[in-house]
Short mmCIF file of C-alpha atoms and ligand atoms in Angstrom, two decimals:
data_model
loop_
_atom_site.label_atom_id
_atom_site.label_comp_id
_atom_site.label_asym_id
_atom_site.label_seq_id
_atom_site.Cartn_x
_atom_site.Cartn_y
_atom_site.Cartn_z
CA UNK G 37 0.00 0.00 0.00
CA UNK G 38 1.18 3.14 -0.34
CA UNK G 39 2.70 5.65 2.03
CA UNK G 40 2.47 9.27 1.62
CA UNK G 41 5.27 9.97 -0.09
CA UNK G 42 3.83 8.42 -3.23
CA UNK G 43 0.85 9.43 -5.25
CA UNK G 44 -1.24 10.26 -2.18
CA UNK G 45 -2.55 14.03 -1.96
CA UNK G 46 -5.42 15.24 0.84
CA UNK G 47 -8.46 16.40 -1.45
CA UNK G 48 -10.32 19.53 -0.54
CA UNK G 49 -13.89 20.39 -1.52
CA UNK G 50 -13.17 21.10 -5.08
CA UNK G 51 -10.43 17.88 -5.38
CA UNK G 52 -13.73 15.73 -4.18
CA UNK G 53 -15.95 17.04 -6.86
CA UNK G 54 -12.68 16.46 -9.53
CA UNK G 55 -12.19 13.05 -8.11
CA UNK G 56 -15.89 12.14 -8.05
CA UNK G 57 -16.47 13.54 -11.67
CA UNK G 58 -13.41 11.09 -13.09
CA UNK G 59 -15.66 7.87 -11.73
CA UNK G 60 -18.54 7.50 -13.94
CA UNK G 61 -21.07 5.32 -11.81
CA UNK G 62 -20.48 7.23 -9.08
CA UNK G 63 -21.01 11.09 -11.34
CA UNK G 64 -24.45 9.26 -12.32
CA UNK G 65 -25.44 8.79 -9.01
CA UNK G 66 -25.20 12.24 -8.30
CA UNK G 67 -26.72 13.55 -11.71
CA UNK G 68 -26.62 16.49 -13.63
CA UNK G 69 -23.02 18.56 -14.08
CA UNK G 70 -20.28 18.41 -12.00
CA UNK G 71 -19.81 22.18 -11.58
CA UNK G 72 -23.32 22.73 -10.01
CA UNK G 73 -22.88 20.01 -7.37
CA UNK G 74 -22.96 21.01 -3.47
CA UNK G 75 -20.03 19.74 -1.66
CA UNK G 76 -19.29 20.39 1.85
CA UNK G 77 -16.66 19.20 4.09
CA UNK G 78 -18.52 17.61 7.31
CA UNK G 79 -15.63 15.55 9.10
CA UNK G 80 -16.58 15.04 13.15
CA UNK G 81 -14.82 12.16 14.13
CA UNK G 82 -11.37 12.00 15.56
CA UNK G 83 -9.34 10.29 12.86
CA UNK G 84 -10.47 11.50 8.99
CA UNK G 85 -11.85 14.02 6.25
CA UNK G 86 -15.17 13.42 5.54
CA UNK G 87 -17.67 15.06 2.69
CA UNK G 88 -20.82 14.93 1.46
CA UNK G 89 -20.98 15.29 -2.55
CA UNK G 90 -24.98 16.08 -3.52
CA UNK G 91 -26.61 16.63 -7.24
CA UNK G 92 -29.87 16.23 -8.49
CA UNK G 93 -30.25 12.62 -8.32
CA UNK G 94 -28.39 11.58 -4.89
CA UNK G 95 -25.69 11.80 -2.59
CA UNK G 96 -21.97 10.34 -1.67
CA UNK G 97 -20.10 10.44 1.07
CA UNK G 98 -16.22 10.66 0.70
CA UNK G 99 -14.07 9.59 3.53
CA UNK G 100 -9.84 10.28 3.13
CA UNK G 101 -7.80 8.96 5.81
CA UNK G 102 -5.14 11.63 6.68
CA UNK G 103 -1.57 10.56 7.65
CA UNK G 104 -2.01 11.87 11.09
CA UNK G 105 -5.10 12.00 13.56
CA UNK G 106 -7.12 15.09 12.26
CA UNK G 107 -7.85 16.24 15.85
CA UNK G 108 -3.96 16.02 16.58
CA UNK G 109 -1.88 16.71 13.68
CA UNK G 110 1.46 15.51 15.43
CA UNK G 111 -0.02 11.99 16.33
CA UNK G 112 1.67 10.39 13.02
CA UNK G 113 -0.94 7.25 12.07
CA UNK G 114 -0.38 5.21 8.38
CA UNK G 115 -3.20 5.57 6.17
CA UNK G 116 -5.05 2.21 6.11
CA UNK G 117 -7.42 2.25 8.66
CA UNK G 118 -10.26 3.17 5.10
CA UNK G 119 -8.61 -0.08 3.78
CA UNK G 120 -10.22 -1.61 6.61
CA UNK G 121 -13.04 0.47 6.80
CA UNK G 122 -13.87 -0.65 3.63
CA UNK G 123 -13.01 -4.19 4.15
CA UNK G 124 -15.31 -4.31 7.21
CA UNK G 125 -18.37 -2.88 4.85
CA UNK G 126 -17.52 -5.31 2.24
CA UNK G 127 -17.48 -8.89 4.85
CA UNK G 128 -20.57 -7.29 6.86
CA UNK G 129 -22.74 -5.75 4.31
CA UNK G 130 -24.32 -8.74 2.90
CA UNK G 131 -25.72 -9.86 6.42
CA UNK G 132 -27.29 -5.89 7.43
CA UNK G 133 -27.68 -4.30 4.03
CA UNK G 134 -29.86 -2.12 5.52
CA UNK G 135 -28.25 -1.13 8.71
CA UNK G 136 -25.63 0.03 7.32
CA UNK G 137 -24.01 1.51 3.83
CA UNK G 138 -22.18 -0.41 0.82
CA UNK G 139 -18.94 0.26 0.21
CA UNK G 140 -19.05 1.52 -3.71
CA UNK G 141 -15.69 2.73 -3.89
CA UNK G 142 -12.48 2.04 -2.62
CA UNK G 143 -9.06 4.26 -3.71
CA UNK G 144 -5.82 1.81 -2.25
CA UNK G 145 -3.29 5.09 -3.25
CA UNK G 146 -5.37 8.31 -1.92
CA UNK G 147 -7.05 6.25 0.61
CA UNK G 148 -10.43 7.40 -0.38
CA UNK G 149 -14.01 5.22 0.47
CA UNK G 150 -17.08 6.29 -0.74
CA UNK G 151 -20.40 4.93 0.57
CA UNK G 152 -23.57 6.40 0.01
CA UNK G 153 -24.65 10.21 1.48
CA UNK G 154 -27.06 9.86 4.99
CA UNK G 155 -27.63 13.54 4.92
CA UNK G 156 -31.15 12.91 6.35
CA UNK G 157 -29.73 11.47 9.59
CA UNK G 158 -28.68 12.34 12.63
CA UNK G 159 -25.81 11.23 14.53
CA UNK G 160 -27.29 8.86 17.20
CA UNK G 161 -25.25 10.87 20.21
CA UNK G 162 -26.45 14.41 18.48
CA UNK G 163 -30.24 12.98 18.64
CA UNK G 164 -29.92 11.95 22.04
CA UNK G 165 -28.57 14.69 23.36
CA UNK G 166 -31.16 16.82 21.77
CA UNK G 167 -33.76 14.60 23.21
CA UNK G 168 -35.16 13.27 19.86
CA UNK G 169 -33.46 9.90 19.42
CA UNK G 170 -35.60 6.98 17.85
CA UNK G 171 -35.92 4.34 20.64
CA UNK G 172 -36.44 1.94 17.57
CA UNK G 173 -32.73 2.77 17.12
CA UNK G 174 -31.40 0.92 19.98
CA UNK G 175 -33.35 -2.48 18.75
CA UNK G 176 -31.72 -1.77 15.27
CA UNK G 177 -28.34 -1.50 16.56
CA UNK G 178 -29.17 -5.12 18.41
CA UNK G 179 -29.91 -6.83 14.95
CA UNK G 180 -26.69 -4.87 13.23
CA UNK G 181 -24.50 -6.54 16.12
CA UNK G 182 -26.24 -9.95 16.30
CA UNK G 183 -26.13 -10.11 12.30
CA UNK G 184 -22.61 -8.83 11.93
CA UNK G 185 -20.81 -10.67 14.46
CA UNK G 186 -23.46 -14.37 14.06
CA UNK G 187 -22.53 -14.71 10.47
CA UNK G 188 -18.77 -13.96 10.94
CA UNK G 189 -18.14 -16.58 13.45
CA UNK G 190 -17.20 -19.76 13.83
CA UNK G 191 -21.05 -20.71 14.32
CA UNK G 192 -21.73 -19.54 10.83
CA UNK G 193 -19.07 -20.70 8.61
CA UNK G 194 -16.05 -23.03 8.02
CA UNK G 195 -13.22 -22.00 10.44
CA UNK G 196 -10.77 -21.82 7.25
CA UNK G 197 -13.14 -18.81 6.34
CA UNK G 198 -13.36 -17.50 9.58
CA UNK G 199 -9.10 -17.79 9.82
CA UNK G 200 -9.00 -15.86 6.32
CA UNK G 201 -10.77 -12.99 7.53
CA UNK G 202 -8.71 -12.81 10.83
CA UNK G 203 -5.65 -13.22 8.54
CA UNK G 204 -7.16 -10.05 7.08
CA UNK G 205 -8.43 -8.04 9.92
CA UNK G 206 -5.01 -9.01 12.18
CA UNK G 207 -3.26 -6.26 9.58
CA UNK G 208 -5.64 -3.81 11.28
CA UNK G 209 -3.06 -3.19 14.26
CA UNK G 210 -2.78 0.46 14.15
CA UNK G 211 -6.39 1.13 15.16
CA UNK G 212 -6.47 -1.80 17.74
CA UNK G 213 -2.87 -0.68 19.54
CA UNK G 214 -5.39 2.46 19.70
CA UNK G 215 -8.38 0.53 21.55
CA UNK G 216 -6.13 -1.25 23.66
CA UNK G 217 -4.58 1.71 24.52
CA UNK G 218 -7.08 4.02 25.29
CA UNK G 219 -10.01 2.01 26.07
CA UNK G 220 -8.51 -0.76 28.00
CA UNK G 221 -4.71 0.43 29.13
CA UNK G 222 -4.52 4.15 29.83
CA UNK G 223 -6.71 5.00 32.06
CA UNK G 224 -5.52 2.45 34.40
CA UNK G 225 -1.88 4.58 34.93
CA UNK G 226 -0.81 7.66 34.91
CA UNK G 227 -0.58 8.64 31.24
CA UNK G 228 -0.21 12.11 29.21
CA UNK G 229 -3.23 10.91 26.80
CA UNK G 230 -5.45 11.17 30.02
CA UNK G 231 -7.30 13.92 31.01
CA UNK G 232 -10.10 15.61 33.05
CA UNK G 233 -11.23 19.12 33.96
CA UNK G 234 -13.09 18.07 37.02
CA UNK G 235 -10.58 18.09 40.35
CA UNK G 236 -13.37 16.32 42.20
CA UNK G 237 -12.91 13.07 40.15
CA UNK G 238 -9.41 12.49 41.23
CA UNK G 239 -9.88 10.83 44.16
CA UNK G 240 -11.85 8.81 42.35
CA UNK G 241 -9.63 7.80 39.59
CA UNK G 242 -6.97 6.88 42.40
CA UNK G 243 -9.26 4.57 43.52
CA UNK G 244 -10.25 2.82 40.76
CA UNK G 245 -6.39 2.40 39.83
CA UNK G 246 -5.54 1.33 43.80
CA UNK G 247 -8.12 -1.41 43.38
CA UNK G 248 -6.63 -4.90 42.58
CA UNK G 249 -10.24 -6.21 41.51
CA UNK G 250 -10.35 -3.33 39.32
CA UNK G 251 -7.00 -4.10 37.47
CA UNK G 252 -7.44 -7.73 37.37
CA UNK G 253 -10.98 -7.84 35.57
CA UNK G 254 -9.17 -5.25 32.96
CA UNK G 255 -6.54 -7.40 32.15
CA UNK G 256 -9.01 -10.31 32.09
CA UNK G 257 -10.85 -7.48 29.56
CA UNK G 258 -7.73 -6.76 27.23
CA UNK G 259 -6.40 -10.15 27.11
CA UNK G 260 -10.09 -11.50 26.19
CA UNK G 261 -10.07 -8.60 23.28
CA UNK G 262 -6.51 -9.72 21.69
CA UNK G 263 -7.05 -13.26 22.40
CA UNK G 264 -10.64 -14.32 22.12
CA UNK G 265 -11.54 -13.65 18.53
CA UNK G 266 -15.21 -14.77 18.56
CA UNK G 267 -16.26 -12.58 15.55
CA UNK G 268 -15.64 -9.67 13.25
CA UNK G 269 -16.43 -6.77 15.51
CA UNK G 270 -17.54 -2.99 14.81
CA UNK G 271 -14.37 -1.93 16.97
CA UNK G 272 -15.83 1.38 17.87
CA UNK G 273 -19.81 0.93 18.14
CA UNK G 274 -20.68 4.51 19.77
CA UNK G 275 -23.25 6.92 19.69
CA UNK G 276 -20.93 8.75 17.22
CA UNK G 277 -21.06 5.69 14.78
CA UNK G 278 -24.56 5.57 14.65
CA UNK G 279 -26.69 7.48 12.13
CA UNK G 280 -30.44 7.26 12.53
CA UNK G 281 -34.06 9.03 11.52
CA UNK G 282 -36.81 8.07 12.88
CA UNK G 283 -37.56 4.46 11.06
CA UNK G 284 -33.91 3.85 9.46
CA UNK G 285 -30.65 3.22 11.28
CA UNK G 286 -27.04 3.06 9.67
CA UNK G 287 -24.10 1.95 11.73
CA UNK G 288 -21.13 3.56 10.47
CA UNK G 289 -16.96 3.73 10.79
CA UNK G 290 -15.92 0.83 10.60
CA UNK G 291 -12.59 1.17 10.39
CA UNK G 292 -11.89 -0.37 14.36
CA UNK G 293 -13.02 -3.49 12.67
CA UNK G 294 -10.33 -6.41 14.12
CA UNK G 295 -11.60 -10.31 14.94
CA UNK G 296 -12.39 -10.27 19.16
CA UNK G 297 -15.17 -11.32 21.66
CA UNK G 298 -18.18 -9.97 20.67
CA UNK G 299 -19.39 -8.44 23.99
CA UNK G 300 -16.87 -5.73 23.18
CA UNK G 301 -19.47 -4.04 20.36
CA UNK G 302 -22.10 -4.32 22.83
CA UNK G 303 -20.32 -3.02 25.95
CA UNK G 304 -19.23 0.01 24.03
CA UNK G 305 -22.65 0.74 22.52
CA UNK G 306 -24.50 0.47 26.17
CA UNK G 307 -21.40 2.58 28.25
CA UNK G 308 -22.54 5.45 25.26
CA UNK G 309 -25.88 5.14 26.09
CA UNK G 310 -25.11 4.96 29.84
CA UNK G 311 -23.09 7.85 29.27
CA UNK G 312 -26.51 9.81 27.69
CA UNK G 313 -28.22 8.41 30.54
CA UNK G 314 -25.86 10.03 33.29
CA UNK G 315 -25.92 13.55 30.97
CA UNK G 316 -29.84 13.82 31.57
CA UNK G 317 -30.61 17.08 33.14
CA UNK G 318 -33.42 14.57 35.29
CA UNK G 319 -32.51 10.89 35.29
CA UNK G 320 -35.52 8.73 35.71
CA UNK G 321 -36.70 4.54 35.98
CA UNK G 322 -38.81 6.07 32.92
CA UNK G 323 -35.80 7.38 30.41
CA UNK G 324 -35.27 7.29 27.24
CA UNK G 325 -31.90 5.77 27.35
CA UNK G 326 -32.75 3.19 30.18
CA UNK G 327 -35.50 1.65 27.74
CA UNK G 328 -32.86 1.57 24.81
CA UNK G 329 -30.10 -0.25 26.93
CA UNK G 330 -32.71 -3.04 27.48
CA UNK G 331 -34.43 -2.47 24.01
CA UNK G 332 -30.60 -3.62 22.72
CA UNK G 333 -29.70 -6.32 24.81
CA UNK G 334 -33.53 -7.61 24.13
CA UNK G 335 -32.88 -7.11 20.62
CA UNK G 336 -29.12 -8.62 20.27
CA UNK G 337 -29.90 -11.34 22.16
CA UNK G 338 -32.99 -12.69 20.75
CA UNK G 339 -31.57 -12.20 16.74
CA UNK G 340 -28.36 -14.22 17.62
CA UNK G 341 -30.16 -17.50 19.10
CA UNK G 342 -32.58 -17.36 16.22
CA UNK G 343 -30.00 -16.60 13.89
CA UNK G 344 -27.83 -19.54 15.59
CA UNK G 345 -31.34 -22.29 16.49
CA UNK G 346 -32.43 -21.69 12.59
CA UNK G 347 -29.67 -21.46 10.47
CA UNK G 348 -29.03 -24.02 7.56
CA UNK G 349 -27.27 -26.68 9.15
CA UNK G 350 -23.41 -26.80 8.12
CA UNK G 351 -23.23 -30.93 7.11
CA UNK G 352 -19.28 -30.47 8.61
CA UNK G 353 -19.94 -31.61 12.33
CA UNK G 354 -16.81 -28.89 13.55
CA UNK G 355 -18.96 -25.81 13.01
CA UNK G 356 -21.87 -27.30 15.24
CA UNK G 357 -21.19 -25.72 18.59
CA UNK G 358 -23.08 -26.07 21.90
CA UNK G 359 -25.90 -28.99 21.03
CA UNK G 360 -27.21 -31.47 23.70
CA UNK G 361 -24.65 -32.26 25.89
CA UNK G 362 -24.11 -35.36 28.42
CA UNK G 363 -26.53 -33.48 31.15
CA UNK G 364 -28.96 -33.63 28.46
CA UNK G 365 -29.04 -29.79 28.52
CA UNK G 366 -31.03 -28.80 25.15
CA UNK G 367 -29.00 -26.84 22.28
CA UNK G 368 -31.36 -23.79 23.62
CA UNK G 369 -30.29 -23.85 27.15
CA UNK G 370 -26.66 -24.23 25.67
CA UNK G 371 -26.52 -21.71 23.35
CA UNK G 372 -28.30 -19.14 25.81
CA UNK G 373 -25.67 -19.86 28.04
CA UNK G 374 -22.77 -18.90 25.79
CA UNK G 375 -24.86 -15.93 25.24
CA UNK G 376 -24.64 -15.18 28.83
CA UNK G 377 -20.90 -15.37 28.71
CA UNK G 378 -21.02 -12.44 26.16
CA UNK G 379 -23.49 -10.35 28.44
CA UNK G 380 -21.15 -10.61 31.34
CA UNK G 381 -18.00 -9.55 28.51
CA UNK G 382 -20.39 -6.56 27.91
CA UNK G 383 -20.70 -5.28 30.95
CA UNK G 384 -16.88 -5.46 31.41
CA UNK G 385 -16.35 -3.37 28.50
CA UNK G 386 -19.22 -1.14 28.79
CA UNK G 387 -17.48 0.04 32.42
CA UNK G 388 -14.00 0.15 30.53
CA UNK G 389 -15.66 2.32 27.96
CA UNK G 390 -17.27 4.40 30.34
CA UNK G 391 -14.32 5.29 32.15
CA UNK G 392 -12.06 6.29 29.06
CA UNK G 393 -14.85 8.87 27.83
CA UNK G 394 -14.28 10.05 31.41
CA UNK G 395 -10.64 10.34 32.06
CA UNK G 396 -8.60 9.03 29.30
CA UNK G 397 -8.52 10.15 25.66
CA UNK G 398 -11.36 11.12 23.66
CA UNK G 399 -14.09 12.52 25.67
CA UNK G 400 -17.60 12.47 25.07
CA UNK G 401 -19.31 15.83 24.31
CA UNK G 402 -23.03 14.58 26.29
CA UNK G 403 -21.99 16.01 29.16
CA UNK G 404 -21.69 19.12 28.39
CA UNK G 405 -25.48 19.86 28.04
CA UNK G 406 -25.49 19.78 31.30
CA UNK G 407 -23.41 23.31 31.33
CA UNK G 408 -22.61 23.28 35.15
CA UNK G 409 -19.13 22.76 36.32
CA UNK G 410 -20.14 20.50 39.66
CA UNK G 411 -23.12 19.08 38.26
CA UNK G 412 -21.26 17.93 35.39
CA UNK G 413 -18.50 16.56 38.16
CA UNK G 414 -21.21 15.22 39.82
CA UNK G 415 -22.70 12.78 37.00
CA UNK G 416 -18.96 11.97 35.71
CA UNK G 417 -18.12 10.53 39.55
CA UNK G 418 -21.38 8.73 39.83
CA UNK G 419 -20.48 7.39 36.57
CA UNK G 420 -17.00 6.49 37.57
CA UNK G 421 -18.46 4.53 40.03
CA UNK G 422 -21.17 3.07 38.66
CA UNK G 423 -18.72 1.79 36.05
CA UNK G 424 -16.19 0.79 39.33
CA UNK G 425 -18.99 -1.45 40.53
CA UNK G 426 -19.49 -3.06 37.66
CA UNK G 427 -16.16 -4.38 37.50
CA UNK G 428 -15.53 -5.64 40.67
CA UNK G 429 -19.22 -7.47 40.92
CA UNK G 430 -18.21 -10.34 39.34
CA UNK G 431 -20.30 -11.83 37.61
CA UNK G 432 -22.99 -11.56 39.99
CA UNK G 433 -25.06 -8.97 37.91
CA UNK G 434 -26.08 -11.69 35.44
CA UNK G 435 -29.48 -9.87 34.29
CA UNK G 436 -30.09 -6.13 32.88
CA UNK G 437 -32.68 -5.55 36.15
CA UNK G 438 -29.42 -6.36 38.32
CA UNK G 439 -27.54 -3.75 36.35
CA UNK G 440 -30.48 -1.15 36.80
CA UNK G 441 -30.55 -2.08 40.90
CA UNK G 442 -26.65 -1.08 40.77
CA UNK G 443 -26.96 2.03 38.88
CA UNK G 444 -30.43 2.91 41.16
CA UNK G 445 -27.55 2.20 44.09
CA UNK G 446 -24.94 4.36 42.39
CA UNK G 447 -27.53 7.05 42.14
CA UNK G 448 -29.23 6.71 45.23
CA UNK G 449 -25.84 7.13 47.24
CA UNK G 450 -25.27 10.39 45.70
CA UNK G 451 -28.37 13.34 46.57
CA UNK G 452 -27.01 15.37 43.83
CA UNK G 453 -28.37 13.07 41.12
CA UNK G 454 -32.20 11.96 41.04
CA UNK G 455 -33.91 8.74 40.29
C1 SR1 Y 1956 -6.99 8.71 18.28
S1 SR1 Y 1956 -8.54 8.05 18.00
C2 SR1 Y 1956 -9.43 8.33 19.47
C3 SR1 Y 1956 -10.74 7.65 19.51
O1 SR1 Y 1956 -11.54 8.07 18.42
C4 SR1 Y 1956 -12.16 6.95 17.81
O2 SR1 Y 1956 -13.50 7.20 17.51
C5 SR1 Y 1956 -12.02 5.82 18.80
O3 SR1 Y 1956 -13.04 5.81 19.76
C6 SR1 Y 1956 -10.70 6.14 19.40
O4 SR1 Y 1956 -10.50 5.50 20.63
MG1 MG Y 1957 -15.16 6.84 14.22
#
């Protein structure tokens, strides 16, 4: 691949509508002449350029990877994480064509993907901090991750598949040193990538690193993630990476995509609704965000047993996993309690998530609706906790009510927060 000292050259607004205009299936999707086309630049994430190319007949999106992080310009990074990005789209797409978008163009020298424009959606974490995010979204998200990860494991295909893909997806090491740096590492030590405003946390933080529990269930956490590969995996399923209206959901950025267990899409995508949850201005049994956490799990769980009791039976006996057993267990019971075993890896990562988007790199932007400086502290430190508890529970919160009784614990023990 290439490096950017070869052909490689960032594109601007006007270098999008050049480079779009030179692919003909992708011109004719947008319609009409190039020079009356509306492009604007609309990148948000942390890592890459994005724009959004619109004519009279549709829209594309056009994603450049830049050979730094944009947010930090002296944070070198190769180029290849839209290689993977479009690589993810391409193994996944087939199995949730419409939860999330084909990849219909991929550049291997400028590093350019193109998937189609989702101009009339909102970014899941803008929508719910505005108050006017589709609960339906949460149950959508559950099929993308039970769809995804079911018919890229090991109880879907031939292993040789399954080792071709992780042959492929290994390469992806840049953006996983990233994950297991910041989401499962960092905060743990003392470390210039971590950060927080809030004075009052820091007791906390000590305390989460002083605790042996703490630090053994992470390592348990990090080793699972490079060492467990159960499935292809999102690699970075927040808010942020979800782009809904009110009926239609599209998960997005896939470029974290690397083979692991697969509790690690759904911890992420519950700590970001957590996180939502704890930015509410009035926390209640009733909110919006409590129903989605459960609307998810509900929906996850329910799509990968059918998707694993009903589908066409592989005549090689090594993909058939979990069937009667000796204690004349039924392939049901069996196979829900696997799925157990990746409910208890979610709520491990879910509290690691929750933590980095507190203290370590890459913060989420939900609190800050709630604009005051110690009621912001307030919520971040229940959080912490909250996310504390859940790590050093065991595995003794084994149902979604348990994790509501902690959290109605976590906010009960601190007046400054309702429920
Ligand atoms: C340097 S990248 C920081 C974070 O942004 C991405 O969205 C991932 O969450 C990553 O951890
Ligand atoms: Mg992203």
């Amino acid at each position: 691949m290439s490096t950017p000292q070869s052909a490689y050259r960032t594109v601007d607004a006007e270098g999008v509508r050049a480079y779009v205009a030179k692919l003909p299936h992708l011109a004719a999707r947008l319609g009409g002449n190039p020079a009356d086309w509306t492009i604007r630049e609309v990148s948000d994430g942390n890592l890459n350029m994005v724009f959004l190319a619109h004519g009279p007949k549709g829209g594309l999106c056009l994603k450049q990877a830049l050979p730094h992080v944009r947010v930090d310009p002296s944070w070198k990074m190769p180029l290849d994480r839209t290689f993977f990005e479009a690589s993810y789209l391409r193994e996944v797409f087939s199995s949730v064509p419409d939860l999330t978008t084909e990849c219909l163009h991929f550049d291997p020298e400028q590093f350019i993907l193109i998937v189609e424009s989702l101009a009339d959606h909102t970014v899941l974490r803008t929508a719910l901090m505005g108050g006017t995010a589709p609960e339906q979204s949460a149950v959508h998200v559950g099929l993308f991750v039970a769809r995804s990860t079911f018919h890229t494991s090991l109880f879907s295909e031939s292993f040789e598949k399954t080792m071709d893909r992780r042959i492929l997806f290994a390469r992806n090491q840049t953006l996983t040193r990233i994950t297991v740096d910041l989401v499962l590492t960092d905060p743990y030590f003392s470390h210039p990538r971590n950060h927080w405003a809030e004075t009052e946390l820091t007791a906390t933080v000590a305390d989460i690193r002083a605790n042996p529990t703490v630090k053994t269930r992470v390592d348990d956490l990090r080793l699972k993630f490079l060492s467990n590969p159960q499935a292809l995996l999102h690699g970075d399923l927040h808010t942020g990476s979800v782009m809904a209206t009110q009926s239609d959901t599209r998960v997005i950025d896939g470029e974290f995509a690397t083979y692991g267990p697969i509790g690690f899409d759904i911890g992420l995508f519950m700590a970001n609704l957590f996180l939502s949850l704890f930015s509410q201005e009035n926390i209640e049994k009733k909110s919006l965000q409590i129903k989605m956490i459960q609307k998810f799990w509900l929906s996850f769980e329910s799509e990968f047993l059918k998707l694993w009791m009903t589908a066409p039976r592989n005549p090689d006996p090594s993909t058939h996993y979990y069937e009667e057993d000796s204690s004349s267990k039924n392939s049901y019971e069996n196979k829900k309690n696997f799925i157990q075993t990746i409910f208890q890896d979610a709520l491990g990562y879910c509290a690691t998530e929750i933590i980095r988007r507190i203290i370590g790199y890459a913060h989420v932007a939900d609190f800050s609706a709630l604009k005051d400086h110690h009621k912001i502290a307030v919520r971040k430190k229940t959080a912490l906790l909250f996310a504390k508890n859940l790590l050093t529970n065991g595995n003794s919160a084994e149902t979604l009510e348990k994790v509501f009784e902690i959290f109605s614990q976590n906010i009960a023990s601190n007046p400054e927060c309702k429920f």
